[in-house]
Coordinates of C-alpha atoms in Angstrom, one line a residue:
Chain A
M1 CA 101.7 89.1 73.2
L2 CA 101.5 92.0 75.7
A3 CA 104.3 94.6 75.8
F4 CA 105.8 93.8 79.2
D5 CA 107.7 97.0 79.7
F6 CA 108.7 99.5 82.4
W7 CA 105.2 101.1 82.4
L8 CA 103.3 97.8 82.8
I9 CA 105.6 96.5 85.7
S10 CA 105.4 99.9 87.4
L11 CA 101.6 100.0 87.0
I12 CA 101.2 96.5 88.6
F13 CA 103.2 97.7 91.7
I14 CA 101.3 101.0 91.9
K15 CA 97.9 99.2 91.6
F16 CA 99.0 96.8 94.3
A17 CA 99.9 99.7 96.7
L18 CA 96.6 101.4 95.7
Y19 CA 94.6 98.3 96.6
V20 CA 96.4 97.9 100.0
S21 CA 96.0 101.6 101.0
S22 CA 92.5 102.1 99.7
F23 CA 91.1 98.9 101.0
A24 CA 92.7 99.6 104.4
N25 CA 91.2 103.1 104.8
V26 CA 87.8 102.0 103.6
G27 CA 88.1 99.0 105.9
F28 CA 89.1 101.1 108.9
V29 CA 86.1 103.4 108.3
L30 CA 83.7 100.5 107.9
F31 CA 85.1 98.7 111.0
S32 CA 84.9 101.7 113.3
N33 CA 81.3 102.5 112.3
I34 CA 79.8 99.0 111.9
M35 CA 81.5 97.6 115.1
W36 CA 80.6 100.7 117.2
V37 CA 84.2 101.1 118.4
Q38 CA 84.2 103.2 121.6
N39 CA 87.6 102.6 123.0
S40 CA 89.6 105.9 122.8
K41 CA 93.0 104.3 122.3
L42 CA 91.7 102.1 119.5
L43 CA 89.9 105.1 117.9
A44 CA 93.1 107.1 118.0
W45 CA 95.0 104.1 116.4
I46 CA 92.3 103.8 113.7
S47 CA 92.4 107.6 113.0
C48 CA 96.2 107.6 112.7
W49 CA 96.3 104.7 110.2
T50 CA 93.4 105.9 108.2
F51 CA 95.1 109.2 107.7
R52 CA 98.4 107.5 106.7
S53 CA 96.6 105.1 104.3
L54 CA 94.6 108.0 102.8
L55 CA 97.9 109.8 102.0
L56 CA 99.2 106.7 100.3
S57 CA 95.9 106.2 98.4
L58 CA 96.1 109.8 97.2
T59 CA 99.8 109.5 96.1
M60 CA 99.1 106.2 94.3
T61 CA 96.0 107.6 92.5
F62 CA 98.0 110.4 91.0
L63 CA 101.0 108.1 90.2
Q64 CA 98.6 105.5 88.6
F65 CA 97.1 108.2 86.3
G66 CA 100.5 109.5 85.3
F67 CA 101.9 106.1 84.6
Q68 CA 98.8 105.2 82.5
V69 CA 99.4 108.3 80.4
G70 CA 103.0 107.2 80.0
Q71 CA 102.1 103.6 79.1
L72 CA 99.6 104.8 76.4
A73 CA 101.9 107.4 74.9
G74 CA 104.8 105.0 74.5
S75 CA 107.3 107.7 73.9
G76 CA 110.0 107.1 76.5
F77 CA 110.3 108.2 80.1
Y78 CA 108.6 111.6 79.7
G79 CA 105.5 110.0 78.1
F80 CA 103.5 110.8 81.2
L81 CA 103.7 114.5 80.2
E82 CA 101.7 113.9 77.0
F83 CA 98.7 116.3 77.4
E84 CA 96.6 114.9 74.5
I85 CA 96.8 111.3 76.0
A86 CA 96.0 112.7 79.5
L87 CA 92.9 114.4 78.1
L88 CA 91.8 111.2 76.3
L89 CA 92.1 109.2 79.6
L90 CA 90.3 111.9 81.6
K91 CA 87.3 111.8 79.2
G92 CA 86.7 108.0 79.7
S93 CA 86.3 105.6 82.5
V94 CA 89.9 106.0 83.6
G95 CA 89.1 109.7 84.3
L96 CA 85.9 108.7 86.1
A97 CA 87.7 106.3 88.3
F98 CA 90.4 108.9 89.0
F99 CA 87.9 111.6 90.1
L100 CA 85.8 109.0 92.2
K101 CA 88.9 108.1 94.1
L102 CA 89.8 111.7 94.8
L103 CA 86.2 112.3 96.1
A104 CA 86.3 109.2 98.2
V105 CA 89.6 110.2 99.8
L106 CA 88.1 113.6 100.6
L107 CA 84.9 112.2 102.1
I108 CA 86.8 109.7 104.3
F109 CA 89.1 112.4 105.4
V110 CA 86.2 114.7 106.3
S111 CA 84.4 111.9 108.2
F112 CA 87.2 111.9 110.8
H113 CA 86.9 115.6 111.4
H114 CA 83.1 116.1 111.2
L115 CA 81.1 115.7 114.4
F116 CA 77.5 115.6 113.1
F117 CA 77.5 113.8 109.8
K118 CA 80.4 111.5 110.5
K119 CA 78.7 108.3 109.4
Y120 CA 77.2 109.8 106.2
F121 CA 80.6 111.0 105.1
A122 CA 82.3 107.7 106.1
F123 CA 79.8 105.4 104.3
S124 CA 79.6 107.6 101.2
G125 CA 83.4 107.7 101.0
A126 CA 83.6 103.9 101.3
F127 CA 80.9 103.3 98.8
I128 CA 82.4 105.7 96.3
M129 CA 85.9 104.2 96.7
A130 CA 84.5 100.7 96.0
L131 CA 82.6 102.1 93.0
S132 CA 85.9 103.7 91.6
F133 CA 87.4 100.2 91.4
V134 CA 84.5 98.8 89.3
A135 CA 84.0 101.9 87.1
I136 CA 87.0 100.8 85.1
G137 CA 88.1 97.6 83.4
H138 CA 86.2 94.4 82.9
A139 CA 83.3 95.6 85.0
T140 CA 81.9 98.0 82.4
H141 CA 83.0 95.6 79.6
A142 CA 81.0 92.5 80.3
A143 CA 77.6 93.1 82.1
V144 CA 75.8 95.7 84.2
L145 CA 75.2 93.0 86.8
L146 CA 79.0 93.0 87.5
V147 CA 78.9 96.5 89.1
P148 CA 76.8 95.6 92.2
V149 CA 78.4 92.1 92.4
L150 CA 82.0 93.4 92.3
G151 CA 81.1 96.5 94.4
L152 CA 79.7 94.4 97.2
H153 CA 82.6 92.0 96.8
I154 CA 85.1 94.9 97.3
L155 CA 83.2 96.4 100.3
I156 CA 83.3 93.0 102.1
V157 CA 87.0 92.6 101.4
C158 CA 87.7 96.1 102.7
F159 CA 85.7 95.4 105.9
W160 CA 87.6 92.2 106.6
F161 CA 91.0 93.6 105.6
G162 CA 90.4 96.8 107.6
A163 CA 89.4 94.9 110.7
L164 CA 92.7 93.0 111.0
G165 CA 94.9 95.9 112.1
P166 CA 92.5 97.2 114.8
L167 CA 91.9 93.6 116.2
Y168 CA 95.6 92.9 116.3
Y169 CA 96.2 96.2 118.1
I170 CA 93.4 95.6 120.7
L171 CA 94.7 92.1 121.4
S172 CA 98.1 93.5 122.2
Q173 CA 96.7 96.0 124.8
E174 CA 96.8 94.8 128.4
D175 CA 93.8 96.6 130.0
V176 CA 91.1 96.2 127.4
R177 CA 90.3 92.5 127.4
D178 CA 86.5 92.9 127.5
E179 CA 86.4 95.3 124.5
A180 CA 88.8 92.9 122.7
L181 CA 86.4 90.0 123.3
R182 CA 83.4 92.0 122.3
L183 CA 85.0 93.1 119.0
L184 CA 86.4 89.6 118.3
E185 CA 83.1 87.8 118.8
S186 CA 81.2 90.3 116.7
F187 CA 83.8 90.3 114.0
S188 CA 84.2 86.5 114.0
E189 CA 80.5 86.0 113.4
K190 CA 80.4 88.6 110.6
A191 CA 83.7 87.4 109.0
F192 CA 82.7 83.7 108.8
Y193 CA 79.4 84.4 106.9
S194 CA 81.0 87.2 104.8
V195 CA 83.7 85.0 103.4
I196 CA 81.1 82.6 102.1
V197 CA 79.3 85.5 100.4
L198 CA 82.6 86.8 99.2
L199 CA 83.5 83.4 97.6
G200 CA 80.0 83.2 96.0
L201 CA 80.2 86.7 94.6
G202 CA 83.7 86.1 93.3
I203 CA 82.5 82.9 91.5
V204 CA 79.5 84.8 90.0
A205 CA 81.8 87.6 88.8
A206 CA 84.3 85.2 87.3
F207 CA 81.5 83.4 85.5
I208 CA 80.1 86.7 84.1
L209 CA 83.6 87.7 83.0
L210 CA 84.6 84.4 81.4
G211 CA 81.2 83.4 80.0
S212 CA 81.4 79.7 81.0
F213 CA 82.8 77.5 83.8
E214 CA 84.8 75.8 81.1
A215 CA 86.8 79.0 80.6
L216 CA 87.7 78.9 84.2
F217 CA 89.8 75.8 83.6
F218 CA 90.9 76.3 80.0
S219 CA 91.8 80.0 79.8
N220 CA 94.9 81.7 81.3
Y221 CA 92.7 84.3 83.0
G222 CA 90.6 81.5 84.5
L223 CA 93.7 79.7 85.9
V224 CA 94.8 82.9 87.6
I225 CA 91.3 83.2 89.2
I226 CA 91.6 79.6 90.4
G227 CA 94.8 80.7 92.1
K228 CA 92.9 83.5 93.8
I229 CA 90.1 81.2 94.9
A230 CA 92.7 78.9 96.5
F231 CA 93.9 81.8 98.8
V232 CA 90.2 82.7 99.6
I233 CA 89.6 79.1 100.7
A234 CA 92.7 79.3 103.0
L235 CA 91.1 82.5 104.5
L236 CA 87.8 80.5 105.0
L237 CA 89.7 77.8 106.9
L238 CA 91.4 80.4 109.2
A239 CA 88.0 82.1 109.9
F240 CA 86.7 78.6 110.8
L241 CA 89.6 78.0 113.2
N242 CA 89.2 81.5 114.8
K243 CA 85.5 81.1 115.4
Y244 CA 85.4 77.5 116.7
R245 CA 88.8 77.0 118.3
F246 CA 90.8 80.1 119.3
L247 CA 87.9 82.4 120.2
P248 CA 86.2 79.9 122.7
E249 CA 89.7 79.3 124.3
F250 CA 90.3 83.1 124.5
K251 CA 86.9 83.5 126.2
K252 CA 88.1 81.1 128.9
G253 CA 91.1 83.3 129.5
S254 CA 93.8 81.2 127.7
E255 CA 96.9 83.3 126.9
R256 CA 98.0 80.7 124.3
A257 CA 94.7 81.4 122.5
E258 CA 95.5 85.1 122.5
I259 CA 98.9 84.5 120.8
S260 CA 97.2 82.0 118.3
L261 CA 94.6 84.7 117.4
Q262 CA 97.4 87.3 116.8
K263 CA 99.3 84.8 114.6
S264 CA 96.0 84.0 112.7
I265 CA 95.5 87.8 112.1
V266 CA 99.0 88.1 110.7
L267 CA 98.5 85.1 108.5
E268 CA 95.1 86.5 107.2
S269 CA 96.8 89.8 106.4
C270 CA 99.5 88.0 104.4
L271 CA 96.8 86.0 102.5
F272 CA 95.0 89.3 101.7
I273 CA 98.2 90.9 100.5
M274 CA 98.9 87.9 98.2
I275 CA 95.3 88.1 96.8
F276 CA 95.8 91.9 96.1
A277 CA 99.0 91.1 94.3
I278 CA 97.2 88.5 92.1
V279 CA 94.4 90.9 91.4
A280 CA 96.7 93.8 90.6
F281 CA 98.5 91.5 88.1
L282 CA 95.3 90.0 86.8
T283 CA 93.7 93.4 86.0
S284 CA 96.8 94.9 84.5
A285 CA 98.6 92.2 82.5
V286 CA 96.1 89.6 81.5
N287 CA 93.5 90.0 78.8
L288 CA 90.0 88.4 78.9
P289 CA 89.3 85.7 76.4
L290 CA 88.7 87.1 72.9
N291 CA 84.9 86.6 72.8
R292 CA 84.3 88.8 75.8
Chain B
M1 CA 110.4 88.1 104.0
K2 CA 112.1 85.5 101.8
F3 CA 108.6 84.0 101.1
F4 CA 107.3 87.4 100.0
I5 CA 110.2 88.0 97.6
T6 CA 109.7 84.5 96.1
F7 CA 106.0 85.2 95.8
F8 CA 106.4 88.5 94.0
I9 CA 109.1 87.0 91.6
S10 CA 106.7 84.1 90.9
I11 CA 103.9 86.6 90.1
A12 CA 106.3 88.5 87.7
L13 CA 107.4 85.2 86.0
L14 CA 103.8 84.1 85.7
T15 CA 103.1 87.2 83.6
V16 CA 105.3 85.8 80.8
G17 CA 103.3 82.6 80.6
V18 CA 99.9 84.2 80.9
S19 CA 100.4 87.2 78.6
A20 CA 100.0 85.1 75.4
H21 CA 96.4 86.2 75.0
S22 CA 96.2 89.1 72.7
V23 CA 93.4 91.5 71.6
L24 CA 95.2 91.7 68.1
R25 CA 93.2 89.3 65.9
S26 CA 95.5 89.6 62.8
S27 CA 98.0 91.9 61.2
V28 CA 99.7 92.6 57.9
P29 CA 102.4 91.5 57.8
M30 CA 101.5 88.4 59.9
D31 CA 103.3 87.8 63.1
K32 CA 106.7 86.0 62.6
S33 CA 106.3 86.1 58.8
V34 CA 109.3 86.1 56.4
L35 CA 108.9 88.6 53.5
E36 CA 110.7 88.9 50.2
K37 CA 110.6 92.8 50.5
G38 CA 109.6 95.3 53.2
P39 CA 105.9 96.0 53.5
E40 CA 104.6 99.4 52.3
E41 CA 101.7 99.4 54.7
I42 CA 101.2 98.0 58.2
I43 CA 97.6 96.9 59.0
L44 CA 96.3 95.9 62.5
N45 CA 93.0 94.2 62.9
F46 CA 91.7 94.0 66.5
S47 CA 89.1 91.7 68.2
Y48 CA 87.2 94.7 69.5
E49 CA 87.3 98.5 69.1
I50 CA 90.2 100.3 70.6
R51 CA 91.7 103.8 70.3
L52 CA 95.2 103.3 69.0
T53 CA 97.6 105.8 70.6
S54 CA 101.0 104.7 69.5
L55 CA 102.6 102.6 66.8
T56 CA 106.4 102.0 66.8
L57 CA 108.6 100.2 64.3
N58 CA 111.8 98.8 65.9
Q59 CA 114.8 97.4 64.2
N60 CA 117.8 96.5 66.4
N61 CA 118.3 99.5 68.6
E62 CA 116.6 101.9 66.2
S63 CA 112.9 102.8 66.7
K64 CA 110.6 105.0 64.6
K65 CA 107.0 106.2 65.4
L66 CA 104.6 105.4 62.6
D67 CA 101.8 107.8 61.6
F68 CA 98.3 106.4 61.4
E69 CA 95.1 108.2 60.3
I70 CA 92.2 107.1 62.5
K71 CA 91.9 109.2 65.6
S72 CA 88.9 107.5 67.2
F73 CA 87.8 104.0 68.3
A74 CA 88.0 101.4 65.6
K75 CA 88.8 97.8 64.9
M76 CA 91.2 98.3 62.1
F77 CA 94.2 100.7 61.8
S78 CA 96.7 101.1 59.0
A79 CA 100.0 103.0 58.7
K80 CA 102.5 103.6 56.0
S81 CA 105.7 101.8 56.6
P82 CA 109.0 103.2 55.5
V83 CA 110.4 100.5 53.2
K84 CA 113.7 99.6 54.8
N85 CA 116.5 97.2 54.5
N86 CA 116.5 93.5 55.2
G87 CA 116.5 92.1 58.7
P88 CA 114.2 91.5 61.7
Y89 CA 111.5 94.1 62.5
E90 CA 109.2 94.5 65.5
I91 CA 105.9 96.6 65.7
L92 CA 104.9 97.7 69.1
W93 CA 101.3 99.1 69.4
R94 CA 99.5 100.7 72.4
G95 CA 95.8 101.6 72.7
L96 CA 92.9 102.2 75.0
S97 CA 89.8 99.8 74.9
R98 CA 86.3 101.3 75.4
D99 CA 86.1 99.9 79.0
G100 CA 89.2 101.9 80.0
H101 CA 91.8 99.1 79.8
I102 CA 95.2 100.0 78.3
V103 CA 96.1 97.3 75.8
T104 CA 99.5 96.9 74.3
G105 CA 101.2 94.3 72.2
T106 CA 104.0 93.4 69.7
F107 CA 104.4 91.4 66.5
S108 CA 107.4 90.8 64.4
Y109 CA 108.4 90.0 60.8
Y110 CA 111.6 89.4 58.9
V111 CA 112.6 90.8 55.5
K112 CA 114.9 88.5 53.5
P113 CA 118.2 89.8 52.2

């Protein structure tokens, strides 16, 4: 069985924090550029939280690398100082993912301070960050097809997750109801269809990784994926409620609908956080079936 | 808040149940085997190529790093085992798979008095 030790437990928590922070900053960047956010207060809010999440991403990227060295060295608490192991990791896909994350953080940071090529920096940063998550692990192990499938899967997750904070913020502001309505309508449309694509891509990725639908039900890895899919279906139900119930009522001026939308956003955030926890655990502690 | 704490504890507990899947195909001595005398060599046979980075022999609270020869990716690794007294032993191994995954695992054996 797997050696369930201090390093592995720490790495699961670090990976979880890395998912939350990186997906948030990529999401904020995608949201502000795709949705054409013009409101100055909302833009300031997005800038502030992008900067905070970038700092957390950067810290977690270094911590993750150090703890991976420590886990591989297996020589006590100071294992993360083993130079030979660090070099071995830097030469492989762990090193590639590490450098891609640093580059992505830099590009996203620059995108908020560059006037002319803002969008180019923003989208390149988002794309490279998504790529850094598929450069390592099962993605390079199973099939080449997994890279675009998982890359797109991650970008959609980021867009949705990164939209929740700004939407909650704009709903809590008194004088920007028109902008809130425009953003909610536009996002609701995109979110509803993107969750179906998300689910489809997730199932394709699971099938490529496991090799058969049978393995989805009869392997430990498959059973954890089913748990993840259950949370995604809950997200789909919330998206359905938002689009066909709360949003039309909000349009009519209902204050109750405004509160329902805010509650729905909080619930969606919780579901995302749970999915990130499952994936952090899945990609750290569970091995694929032996034949993969 | 209580819900989140419960959720994270459940995830941690789930690990114990799901972790039974190992990349180690077989070993000499076999996992949970009972031996007449201590083995002179430890052999690990993996399902796919890994780069073994650490091999530790544990007995009670005492642990000793074992030297192994191959310093590149391979399916099989061997190490000389110090012939020791009777009792339970545990081998802890750590390595890197070609796709960048860190893989770890343990197996144990018992030497009769």
